[in-house]
Coordinates of C-alpha atoms in Angstrom, one line a residue:
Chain A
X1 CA 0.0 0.0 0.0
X2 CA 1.1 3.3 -0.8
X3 CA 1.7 5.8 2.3
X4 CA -1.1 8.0 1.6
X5 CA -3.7 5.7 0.0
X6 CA -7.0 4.8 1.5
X7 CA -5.9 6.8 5.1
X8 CA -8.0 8.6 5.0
X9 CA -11.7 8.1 6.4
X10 CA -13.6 11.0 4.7
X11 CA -13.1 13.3 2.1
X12 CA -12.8 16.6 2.3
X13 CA -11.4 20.2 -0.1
X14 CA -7.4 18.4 -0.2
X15 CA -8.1 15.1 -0.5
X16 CA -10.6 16.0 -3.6
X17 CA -8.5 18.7 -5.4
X18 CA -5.8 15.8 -5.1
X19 CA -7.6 13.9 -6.4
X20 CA -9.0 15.3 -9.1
X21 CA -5.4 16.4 -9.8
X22 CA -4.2 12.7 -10.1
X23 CA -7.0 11.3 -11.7
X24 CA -7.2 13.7 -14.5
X25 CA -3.0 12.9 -14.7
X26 CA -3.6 9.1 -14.8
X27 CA -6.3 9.3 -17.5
X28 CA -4.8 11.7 -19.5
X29 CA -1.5 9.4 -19.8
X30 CA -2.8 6.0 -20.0
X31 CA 0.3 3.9 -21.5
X32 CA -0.6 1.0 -23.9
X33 CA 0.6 -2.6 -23.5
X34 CA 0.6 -3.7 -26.9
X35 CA -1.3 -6.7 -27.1
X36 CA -2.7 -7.4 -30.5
X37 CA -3.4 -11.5 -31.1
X38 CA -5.6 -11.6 -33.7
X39 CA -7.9 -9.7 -35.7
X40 CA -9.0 -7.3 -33.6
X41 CA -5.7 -6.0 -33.3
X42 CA -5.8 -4.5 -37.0
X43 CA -8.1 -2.9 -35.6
X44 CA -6.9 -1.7 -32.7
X45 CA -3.8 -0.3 -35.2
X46 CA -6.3 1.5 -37.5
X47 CA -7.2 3.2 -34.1
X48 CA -3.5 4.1 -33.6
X49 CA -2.9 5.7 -37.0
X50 CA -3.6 8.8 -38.2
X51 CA -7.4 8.8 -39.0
X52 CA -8.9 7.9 -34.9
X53 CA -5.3 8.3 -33.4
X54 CA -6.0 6.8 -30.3
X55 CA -2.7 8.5 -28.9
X56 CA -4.8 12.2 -28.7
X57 CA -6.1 10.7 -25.8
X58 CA -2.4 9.7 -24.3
X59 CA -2.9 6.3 -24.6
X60 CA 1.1 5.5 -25.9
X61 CA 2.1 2.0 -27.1
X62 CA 4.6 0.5 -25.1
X63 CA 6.6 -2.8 -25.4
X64 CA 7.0 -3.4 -22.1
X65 CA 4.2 -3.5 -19.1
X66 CA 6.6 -2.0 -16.5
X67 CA 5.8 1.0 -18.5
X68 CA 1.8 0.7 -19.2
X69 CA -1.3 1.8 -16.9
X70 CA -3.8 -0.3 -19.8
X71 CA -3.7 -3.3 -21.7
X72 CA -6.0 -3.8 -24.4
X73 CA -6.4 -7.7 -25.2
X74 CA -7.7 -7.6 -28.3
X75 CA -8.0 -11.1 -30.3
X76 CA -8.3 -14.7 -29.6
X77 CA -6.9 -15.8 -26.3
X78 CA -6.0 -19.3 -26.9
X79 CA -5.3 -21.4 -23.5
X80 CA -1.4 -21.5 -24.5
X81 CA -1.7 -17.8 -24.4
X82 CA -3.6 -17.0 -21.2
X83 CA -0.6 -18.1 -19.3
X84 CA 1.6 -15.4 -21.3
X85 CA -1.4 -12.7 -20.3
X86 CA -1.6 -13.9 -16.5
X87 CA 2.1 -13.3 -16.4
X88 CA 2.0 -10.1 -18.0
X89 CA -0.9 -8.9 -16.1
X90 CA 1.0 -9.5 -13.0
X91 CA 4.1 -7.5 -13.9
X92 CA 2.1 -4.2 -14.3
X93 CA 2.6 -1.9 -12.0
X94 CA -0.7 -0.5 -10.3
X95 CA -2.8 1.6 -11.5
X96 CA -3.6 -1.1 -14.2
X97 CA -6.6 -1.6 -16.1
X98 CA -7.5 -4.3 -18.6
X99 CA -9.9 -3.8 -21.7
X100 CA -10.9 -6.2 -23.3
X101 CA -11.5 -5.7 -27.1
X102 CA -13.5 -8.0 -29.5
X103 CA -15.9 -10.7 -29.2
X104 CA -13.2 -13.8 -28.8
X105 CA -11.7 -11.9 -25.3
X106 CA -14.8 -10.9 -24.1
X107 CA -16.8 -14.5 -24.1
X108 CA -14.6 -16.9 -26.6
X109 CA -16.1 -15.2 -29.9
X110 CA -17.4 -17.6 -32.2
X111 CA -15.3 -20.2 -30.8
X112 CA -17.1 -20.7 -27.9
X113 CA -19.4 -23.8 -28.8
X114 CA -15.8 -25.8 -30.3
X115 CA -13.2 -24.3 -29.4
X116 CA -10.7 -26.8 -27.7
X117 CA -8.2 -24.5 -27.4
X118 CA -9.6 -21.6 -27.1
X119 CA -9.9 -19.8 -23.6
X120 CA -13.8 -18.4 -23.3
X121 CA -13.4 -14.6 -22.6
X122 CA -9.9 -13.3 -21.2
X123 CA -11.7 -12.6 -17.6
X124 CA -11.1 -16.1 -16.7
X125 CA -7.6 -14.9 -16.0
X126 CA -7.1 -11.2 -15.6
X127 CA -10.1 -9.0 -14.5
X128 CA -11.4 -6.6 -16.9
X129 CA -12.7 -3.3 -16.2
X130 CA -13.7 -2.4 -19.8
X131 CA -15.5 -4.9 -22.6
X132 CA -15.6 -3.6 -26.3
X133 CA -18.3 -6.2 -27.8
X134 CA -18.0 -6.0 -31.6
X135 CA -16.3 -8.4 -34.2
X136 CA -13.8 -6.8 -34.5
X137 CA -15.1 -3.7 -33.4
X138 CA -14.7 -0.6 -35.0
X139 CA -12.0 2.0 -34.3
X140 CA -14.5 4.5 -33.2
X141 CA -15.9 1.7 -30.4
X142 CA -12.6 1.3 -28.8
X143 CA -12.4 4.9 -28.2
X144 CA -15.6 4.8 -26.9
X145 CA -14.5 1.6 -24.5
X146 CA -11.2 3.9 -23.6
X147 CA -13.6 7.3 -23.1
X148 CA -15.5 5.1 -20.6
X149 CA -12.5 3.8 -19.0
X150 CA -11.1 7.4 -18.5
X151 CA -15.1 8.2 -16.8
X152 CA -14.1 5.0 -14.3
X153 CA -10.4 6.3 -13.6
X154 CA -11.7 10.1 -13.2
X155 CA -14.5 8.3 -10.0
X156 CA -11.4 6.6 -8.1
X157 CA -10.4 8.6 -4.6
X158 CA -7.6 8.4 -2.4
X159 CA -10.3 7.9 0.5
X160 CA -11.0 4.7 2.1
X161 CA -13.7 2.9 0.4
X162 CA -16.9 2.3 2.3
X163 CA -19.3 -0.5 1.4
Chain B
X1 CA 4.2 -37.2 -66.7
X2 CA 0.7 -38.9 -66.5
X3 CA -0.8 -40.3 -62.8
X4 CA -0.3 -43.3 -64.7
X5 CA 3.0 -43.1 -65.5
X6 CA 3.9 -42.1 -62.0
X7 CA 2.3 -44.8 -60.6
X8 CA 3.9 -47.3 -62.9
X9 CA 7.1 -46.1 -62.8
X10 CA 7.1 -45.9 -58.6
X11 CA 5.5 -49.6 -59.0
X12 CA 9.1 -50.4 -60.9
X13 CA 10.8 -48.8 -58.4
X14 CA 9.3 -49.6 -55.1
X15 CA 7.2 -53.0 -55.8
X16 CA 5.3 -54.2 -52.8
X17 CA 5.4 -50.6 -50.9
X18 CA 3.2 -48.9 -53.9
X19 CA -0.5 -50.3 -53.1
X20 CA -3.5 -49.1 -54.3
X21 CA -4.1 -45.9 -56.6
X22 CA -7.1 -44.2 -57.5
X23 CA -5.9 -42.2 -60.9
X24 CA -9.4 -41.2 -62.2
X25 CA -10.2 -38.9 -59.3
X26 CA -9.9 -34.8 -59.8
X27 CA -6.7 -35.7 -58.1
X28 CA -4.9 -38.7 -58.9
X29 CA -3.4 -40.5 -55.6
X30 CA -1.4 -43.6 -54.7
X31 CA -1.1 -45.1 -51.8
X32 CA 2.7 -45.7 -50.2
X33 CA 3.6 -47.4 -47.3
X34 CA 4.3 -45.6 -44.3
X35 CA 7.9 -47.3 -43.4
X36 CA 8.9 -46.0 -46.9
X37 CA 7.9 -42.6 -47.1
X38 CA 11.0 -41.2 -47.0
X39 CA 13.1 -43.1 -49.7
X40 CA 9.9 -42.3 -51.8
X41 CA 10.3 -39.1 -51.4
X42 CA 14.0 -38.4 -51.6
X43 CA 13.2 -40.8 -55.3
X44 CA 10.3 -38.7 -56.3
X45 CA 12.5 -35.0 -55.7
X46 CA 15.8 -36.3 -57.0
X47 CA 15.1 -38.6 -60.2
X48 CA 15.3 -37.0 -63.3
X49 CA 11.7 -36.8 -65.0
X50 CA 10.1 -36.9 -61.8
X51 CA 12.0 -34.0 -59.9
X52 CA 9.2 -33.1 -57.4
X53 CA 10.5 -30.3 -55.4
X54 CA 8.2 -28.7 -53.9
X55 CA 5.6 -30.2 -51.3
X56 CA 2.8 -27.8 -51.3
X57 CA 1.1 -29.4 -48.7
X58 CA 1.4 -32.1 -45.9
X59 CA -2.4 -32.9 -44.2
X60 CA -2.8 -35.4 -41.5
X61 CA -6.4 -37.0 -41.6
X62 CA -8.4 -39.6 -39.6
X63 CA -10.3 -42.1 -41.9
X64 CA -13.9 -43.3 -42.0
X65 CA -12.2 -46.4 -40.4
X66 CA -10.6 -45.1 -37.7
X67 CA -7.1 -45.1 -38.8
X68 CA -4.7 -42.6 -39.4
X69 CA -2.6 -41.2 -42.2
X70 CA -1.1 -38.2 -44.2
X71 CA -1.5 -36.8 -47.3
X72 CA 0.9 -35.5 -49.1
X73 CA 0.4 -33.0 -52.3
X74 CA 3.3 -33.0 -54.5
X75 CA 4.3 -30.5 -57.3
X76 CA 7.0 -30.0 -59.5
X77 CA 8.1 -26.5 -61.1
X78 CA 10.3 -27.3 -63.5
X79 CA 8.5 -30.4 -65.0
X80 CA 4.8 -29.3 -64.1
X81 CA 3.1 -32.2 -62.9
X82 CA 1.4 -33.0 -59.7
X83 CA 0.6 -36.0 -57.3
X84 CA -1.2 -37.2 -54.0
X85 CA 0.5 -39.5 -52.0
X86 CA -1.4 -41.3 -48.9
X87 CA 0.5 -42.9 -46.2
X88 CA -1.5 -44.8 -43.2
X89 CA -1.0 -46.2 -39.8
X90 CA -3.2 -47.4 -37.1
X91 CA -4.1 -45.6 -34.1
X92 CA -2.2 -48.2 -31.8
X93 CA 1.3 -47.9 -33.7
X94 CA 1.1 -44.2 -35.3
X95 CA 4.3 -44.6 -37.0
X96 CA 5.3 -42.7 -40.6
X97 CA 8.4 -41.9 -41.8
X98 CA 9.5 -38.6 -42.0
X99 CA 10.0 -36.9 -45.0
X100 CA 11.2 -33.3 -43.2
X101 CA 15.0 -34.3 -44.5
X102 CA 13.8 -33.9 -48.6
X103 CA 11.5 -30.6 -48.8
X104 CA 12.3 -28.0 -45.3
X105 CA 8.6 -27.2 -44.9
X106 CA 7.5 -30.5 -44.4
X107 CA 9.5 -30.0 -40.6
X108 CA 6.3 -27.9 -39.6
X109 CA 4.1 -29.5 -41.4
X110 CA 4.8 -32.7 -39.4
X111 CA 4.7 -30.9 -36.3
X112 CA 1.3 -29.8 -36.7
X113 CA -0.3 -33.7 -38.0
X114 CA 2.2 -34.5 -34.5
X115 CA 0.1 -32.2 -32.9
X116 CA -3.6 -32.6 -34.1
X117 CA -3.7 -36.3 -34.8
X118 CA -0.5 -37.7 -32.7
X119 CA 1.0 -39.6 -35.6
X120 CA 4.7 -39.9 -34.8
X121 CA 7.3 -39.3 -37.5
X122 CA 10.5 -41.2 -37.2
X123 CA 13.7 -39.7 -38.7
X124 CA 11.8 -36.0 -37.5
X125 CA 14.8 -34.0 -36.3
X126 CA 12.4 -32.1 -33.8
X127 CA 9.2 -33.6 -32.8
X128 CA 7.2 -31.6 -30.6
X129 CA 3.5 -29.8 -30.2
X130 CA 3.0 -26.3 -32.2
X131 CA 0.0 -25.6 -32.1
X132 CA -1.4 -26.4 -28.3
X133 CA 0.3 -25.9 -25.1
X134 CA 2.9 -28.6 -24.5
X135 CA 0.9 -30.3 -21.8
X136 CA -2.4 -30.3 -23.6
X137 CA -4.0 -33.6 -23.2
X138 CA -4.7 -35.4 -26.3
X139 CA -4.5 -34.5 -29.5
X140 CA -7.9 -32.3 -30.7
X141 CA -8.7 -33.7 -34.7
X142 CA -9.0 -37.4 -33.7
X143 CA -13.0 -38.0 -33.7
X144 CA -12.7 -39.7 -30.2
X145 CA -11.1 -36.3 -28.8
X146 CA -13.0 -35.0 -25.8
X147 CA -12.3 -31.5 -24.7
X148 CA -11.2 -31.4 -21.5
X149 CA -12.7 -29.4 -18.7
X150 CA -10.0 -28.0 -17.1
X151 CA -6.4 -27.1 -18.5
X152 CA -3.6 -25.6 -16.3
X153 CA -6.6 -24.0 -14.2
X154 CA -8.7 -22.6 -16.7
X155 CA -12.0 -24.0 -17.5
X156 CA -12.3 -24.7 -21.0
X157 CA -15.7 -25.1 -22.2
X158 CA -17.7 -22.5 -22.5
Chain C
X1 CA 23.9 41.0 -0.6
X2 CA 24.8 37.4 -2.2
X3 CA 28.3 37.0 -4.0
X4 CA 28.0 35.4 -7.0
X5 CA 28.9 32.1 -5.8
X6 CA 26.1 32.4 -3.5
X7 CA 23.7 32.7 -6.2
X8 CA 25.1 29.7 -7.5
X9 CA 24.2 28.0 -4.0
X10 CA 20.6 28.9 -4.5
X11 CA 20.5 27.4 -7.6
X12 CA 21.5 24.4 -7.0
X13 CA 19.7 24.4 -3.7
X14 CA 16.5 24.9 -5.4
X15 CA 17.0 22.0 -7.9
X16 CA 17.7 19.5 -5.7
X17 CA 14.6 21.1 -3.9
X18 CA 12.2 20.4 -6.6
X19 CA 13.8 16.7 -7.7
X20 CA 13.7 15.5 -4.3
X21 CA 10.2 16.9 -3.7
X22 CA 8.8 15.7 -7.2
X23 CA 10.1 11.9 -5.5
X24 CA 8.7 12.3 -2.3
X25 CA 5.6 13.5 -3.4
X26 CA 5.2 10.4 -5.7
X27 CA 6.5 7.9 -3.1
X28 CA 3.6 9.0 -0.6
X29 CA 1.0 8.7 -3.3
X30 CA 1.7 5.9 -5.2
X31 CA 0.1 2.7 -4.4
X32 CA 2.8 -0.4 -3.3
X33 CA 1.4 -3.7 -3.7
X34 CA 4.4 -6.5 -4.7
X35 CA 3.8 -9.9 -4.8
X36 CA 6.4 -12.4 -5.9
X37 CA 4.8 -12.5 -9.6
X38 CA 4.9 -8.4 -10.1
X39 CA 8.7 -9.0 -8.8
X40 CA 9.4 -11.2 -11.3
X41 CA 12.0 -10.5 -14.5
X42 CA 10.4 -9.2 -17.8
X43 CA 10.6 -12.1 -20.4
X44 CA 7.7 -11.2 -22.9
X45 CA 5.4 -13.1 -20.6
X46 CA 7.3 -16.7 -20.5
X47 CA 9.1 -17.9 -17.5
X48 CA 12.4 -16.3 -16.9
X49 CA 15.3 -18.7 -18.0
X50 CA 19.0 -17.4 -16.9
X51 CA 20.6 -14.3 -15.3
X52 CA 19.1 -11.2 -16.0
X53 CA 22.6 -10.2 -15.7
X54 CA 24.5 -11.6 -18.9
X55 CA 28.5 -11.2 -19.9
X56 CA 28.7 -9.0 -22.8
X57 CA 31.6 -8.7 -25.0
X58 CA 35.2 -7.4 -23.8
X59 CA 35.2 -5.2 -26.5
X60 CA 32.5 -2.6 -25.3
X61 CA 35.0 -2.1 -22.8
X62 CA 38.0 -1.5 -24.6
X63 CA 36.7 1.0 -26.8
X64 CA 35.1 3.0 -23.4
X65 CA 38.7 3.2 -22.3
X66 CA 40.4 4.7 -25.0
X67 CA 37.3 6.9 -25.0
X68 CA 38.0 7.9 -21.8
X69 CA 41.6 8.4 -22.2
X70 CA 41.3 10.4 -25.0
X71 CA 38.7 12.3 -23.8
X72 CA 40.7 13.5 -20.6
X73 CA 43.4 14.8 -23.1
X74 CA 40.5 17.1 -24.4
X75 CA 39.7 18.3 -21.4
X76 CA 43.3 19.3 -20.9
X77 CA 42.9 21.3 -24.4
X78 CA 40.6 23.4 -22.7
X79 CA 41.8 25.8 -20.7
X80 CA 45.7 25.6 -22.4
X81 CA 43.7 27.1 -25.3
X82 CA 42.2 29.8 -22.9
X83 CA 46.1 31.1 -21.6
X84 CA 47.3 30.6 -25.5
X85 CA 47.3 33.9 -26.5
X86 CA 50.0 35.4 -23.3
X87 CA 52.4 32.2 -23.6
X88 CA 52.8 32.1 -27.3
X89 CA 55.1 29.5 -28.8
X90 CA 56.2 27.7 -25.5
X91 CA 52.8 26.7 -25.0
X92 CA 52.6 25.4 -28.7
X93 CA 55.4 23.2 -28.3
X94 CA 54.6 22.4 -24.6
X95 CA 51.4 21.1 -25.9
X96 CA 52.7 19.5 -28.9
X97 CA 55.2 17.6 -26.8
X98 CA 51.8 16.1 -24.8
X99 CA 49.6 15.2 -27.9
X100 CA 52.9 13.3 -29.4
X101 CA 53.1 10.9 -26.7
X102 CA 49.4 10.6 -26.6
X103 CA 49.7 9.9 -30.2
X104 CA 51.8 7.5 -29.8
X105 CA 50.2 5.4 -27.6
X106 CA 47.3 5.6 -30.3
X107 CA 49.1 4.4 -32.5
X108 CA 50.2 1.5 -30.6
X109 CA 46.4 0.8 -29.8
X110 CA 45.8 1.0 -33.8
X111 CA 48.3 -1.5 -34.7
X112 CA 47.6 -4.0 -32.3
X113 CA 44.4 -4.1 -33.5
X114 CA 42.4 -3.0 -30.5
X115 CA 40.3 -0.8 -32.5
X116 CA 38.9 -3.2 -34.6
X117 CA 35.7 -3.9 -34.0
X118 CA 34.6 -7.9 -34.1
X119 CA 31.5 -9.1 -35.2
X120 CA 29.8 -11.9 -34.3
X121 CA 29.8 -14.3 -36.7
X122 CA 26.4 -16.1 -37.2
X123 CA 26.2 -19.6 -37.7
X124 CA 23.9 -20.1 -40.4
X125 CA 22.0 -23.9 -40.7
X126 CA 22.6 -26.3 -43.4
X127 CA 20.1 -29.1 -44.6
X128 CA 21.0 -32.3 -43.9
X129 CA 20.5 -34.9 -46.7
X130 CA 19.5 -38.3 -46.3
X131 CA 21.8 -39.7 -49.3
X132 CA 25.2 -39.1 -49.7
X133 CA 24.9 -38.0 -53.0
X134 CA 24.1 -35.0 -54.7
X135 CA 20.8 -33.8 -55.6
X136 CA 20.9 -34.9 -59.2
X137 CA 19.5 -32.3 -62.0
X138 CA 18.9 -33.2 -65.9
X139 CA 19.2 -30.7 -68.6
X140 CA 18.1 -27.2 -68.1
X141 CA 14.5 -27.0 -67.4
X142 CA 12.5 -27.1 -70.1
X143 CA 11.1 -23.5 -71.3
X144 CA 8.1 -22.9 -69.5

């Protein structure tokens, strides 16, 4: 646990400027683990060139996830895979967040019904805080599944959470 | 070169390990047997007026009957002529001979009727899964494959 | 009311003012949760096989040390070419006396071949052929 995170029992003027101050930093700047598998991450690169440029919105690819704050699975996770992701997922530092893009890492895709290799949605292994249904979804939807990320990010609080 | 000629000309060769042919299909093929693939092969790339040197493809297939076998598609560039080639084995000694020596890509190729079907080739410099994980149980294209419900912690089926 | 030096002292007073604050602020607000498999080396998501830590080449090294060698003798060109003007020709030949040995050891260093720089050489794979004999080939291909 950080020094200063969740201390504090109730809000009040400093604890929500700071807040507001980090949050709007973290969402601003969210760094990109690059994890195109499949189709969907064609996609995901027509988001990151020039005509939806995802990286107006900060979101910077980055090879490596000591570096990232999301990573955006998009395409088949097969089960020889999903180890790779758990791994990865682990070695991010916190604040992470995980969307998950497409039909085949949100519930298996059309692979679900015979799929022997196939792992059914990516939240079997990492949780994800985002899911961008579509197959493969369009540009546009991923920067609608990253806009409502940045709405999640901008509610967190340094305050303790109450039930 | 003809199926026909082919076939008659491997018959020559080979005798008892050239069986049965089917040369009026859309795809002529002959069936070899699977203890000889390889001297077939290294015969049907090197002779001159076969010269077969490019494998375009390498499929491993379960039969209506339950065994198991490969089917190789053979072309050649220089001489223009094709062929199919079946080899089979049982399911209780899923032995073929490797053929990953005479064309590169057949090294992959093998790999992958290795991993699907679980048809061992001897002579294969590096026989292992590429497909699935390297603990997966079973191998997935048999017709008597069931998909099991846990792997490494994850549930599988939907 | 500050000598110039004293300025100085502010300045740098103030810089290491606003790096260490930038860390401290960060240290008490960022959260610090590490399990074993966040502590874990990078290896593109597969299990970690050998040191993180691996011998490189002796040759990095020798070329950083005639860097640094010669880089010192820079620095010595420095301020001998700030007092040039008064001294005049003792300087010249004072100098030239330092750069000659210098030289020489270079050229020692160039001879001996420490200043090449070796590649690698990649082993590239053969195929391995089942016969002993050549692939035989006919007459040129016929035209196509």
């Amino acid at each position: 646990m950080g020094i200063l995170n969740y201390k504090f029992e109730k809000s009040n003027i400093v604890i929500t400027s700071l807040d507001n101050l980090l949050n709007w930093a973290r969402l601003s700047s969210l760094y990109q683990m690059q994890f195109g598998l499949a189709c969907c991450a064609i996609e995901m690169m027509a988001a990151s060139a020039s005509n939806f440029d995802i990286m107006r919105f900060g979101v910077i690819p980055r090879a490596t996830p000591r570096q990232c704050d999301v990573m955006i699975v998009s395409g088949t996770v097969t089960l020889k895979m999903a180890t790779r992701i758990k791994r990865l997922f682990d070695q991010m530092p916190e604040p992470r967040y995980v969307i998950s893009m497409g039909s085949c890492s949100n519930c298996g895709g059309p692979y679900w019904e015979h799929g022997y290799h196939v792992l059914k949605g990516v939240d079997r292994v990492i949780p994800v805080d985002v899911y961008v249904p579509g197959c493969p979804p369009r540009p546009e939807a991923l920067l609608e599944g990253l806009i409502k990320l940045q709405e999640k990010v901008r509610k967190e609080s340094l305050a303790k959470k109450t039930a | 070169m003809t199926a026909q000629e082919i076939h008659d000309n491997l018959k020559a060769k080979f005798g008892e390990a050239v069986a049965e042919a089917k040369l009026d299909a859309l795809q002529p093929w002959i069936r070899v047997a699977e203890d000889l693939t390889g001297e077939i092969a290294e015969f049907l790339r090197d002779e001159p007026g076969f010269e077969f040197d490019y494998l375009s493809c390498l499929s491993g297939v379960e039969f209506q009957d339950g065994k198991l076998g490969v089917v190789y598609h053979l072309n050649s560039i220089s001489k223009r002529h094709s062929i199919v080639l079946r080899a089979t084995c049982t399911k209780e000694h899923p032995h073929i001979q490797s053929v990953s020596q005479v064309w590169g890509t057949a090294n992959w190729h093998e790999r992958e009727a290795y991993d699907m079907f679980g048809i061992v080739f001897d002579g294969h410099p590096d026989l292992r899964r590429i497909l699935c994980g390297d603990d997966y149980p079973g191998h997935p294209l048999r017709k008597d494959f069931k998909v099991p419900e846990f792997y490494n912690g994850m549930k599988v089926p939907y | 009311m500050l000598t110039e030096f004293g300025k100085i002292l502010i300045f740098f007073i103030l810089g290491g003012v606003f790096v260490a604050g930038g860390l401290i602020v960060s240290w008490l607000l960022r959260p610090n949760k590490p399990y074993p498999a966040k502590l874990s080396s990078y290896e593109c998501g597969e299990e970690p096989v050998g040191q993180a830590w691996v011998r490189f080449n002796v040759r990095f090294y020798v070329i950083a040390l005639i860097f640094l060698i010669f880089d010192v003798e820079i620095v010595f060109l420095f301020p001998w070419a700030l007092v040039y003007r008064e001294l005049g020709l003792f300087a010249f030949v004072e100098m030239a006396v330092f750069l000659v040995i210098l030289w020489v050891g270079y050229a020692y260093v160039w001879v001996k071949k420490d200043l090449d720089w070796d590649k690698p050489m990649p082993k590239l794979p053969t195929l391995v052929r089942r016969s002993a004999e050549p692939v035989r080939r006919t007459a040129p291909a016929e035209a196509l």
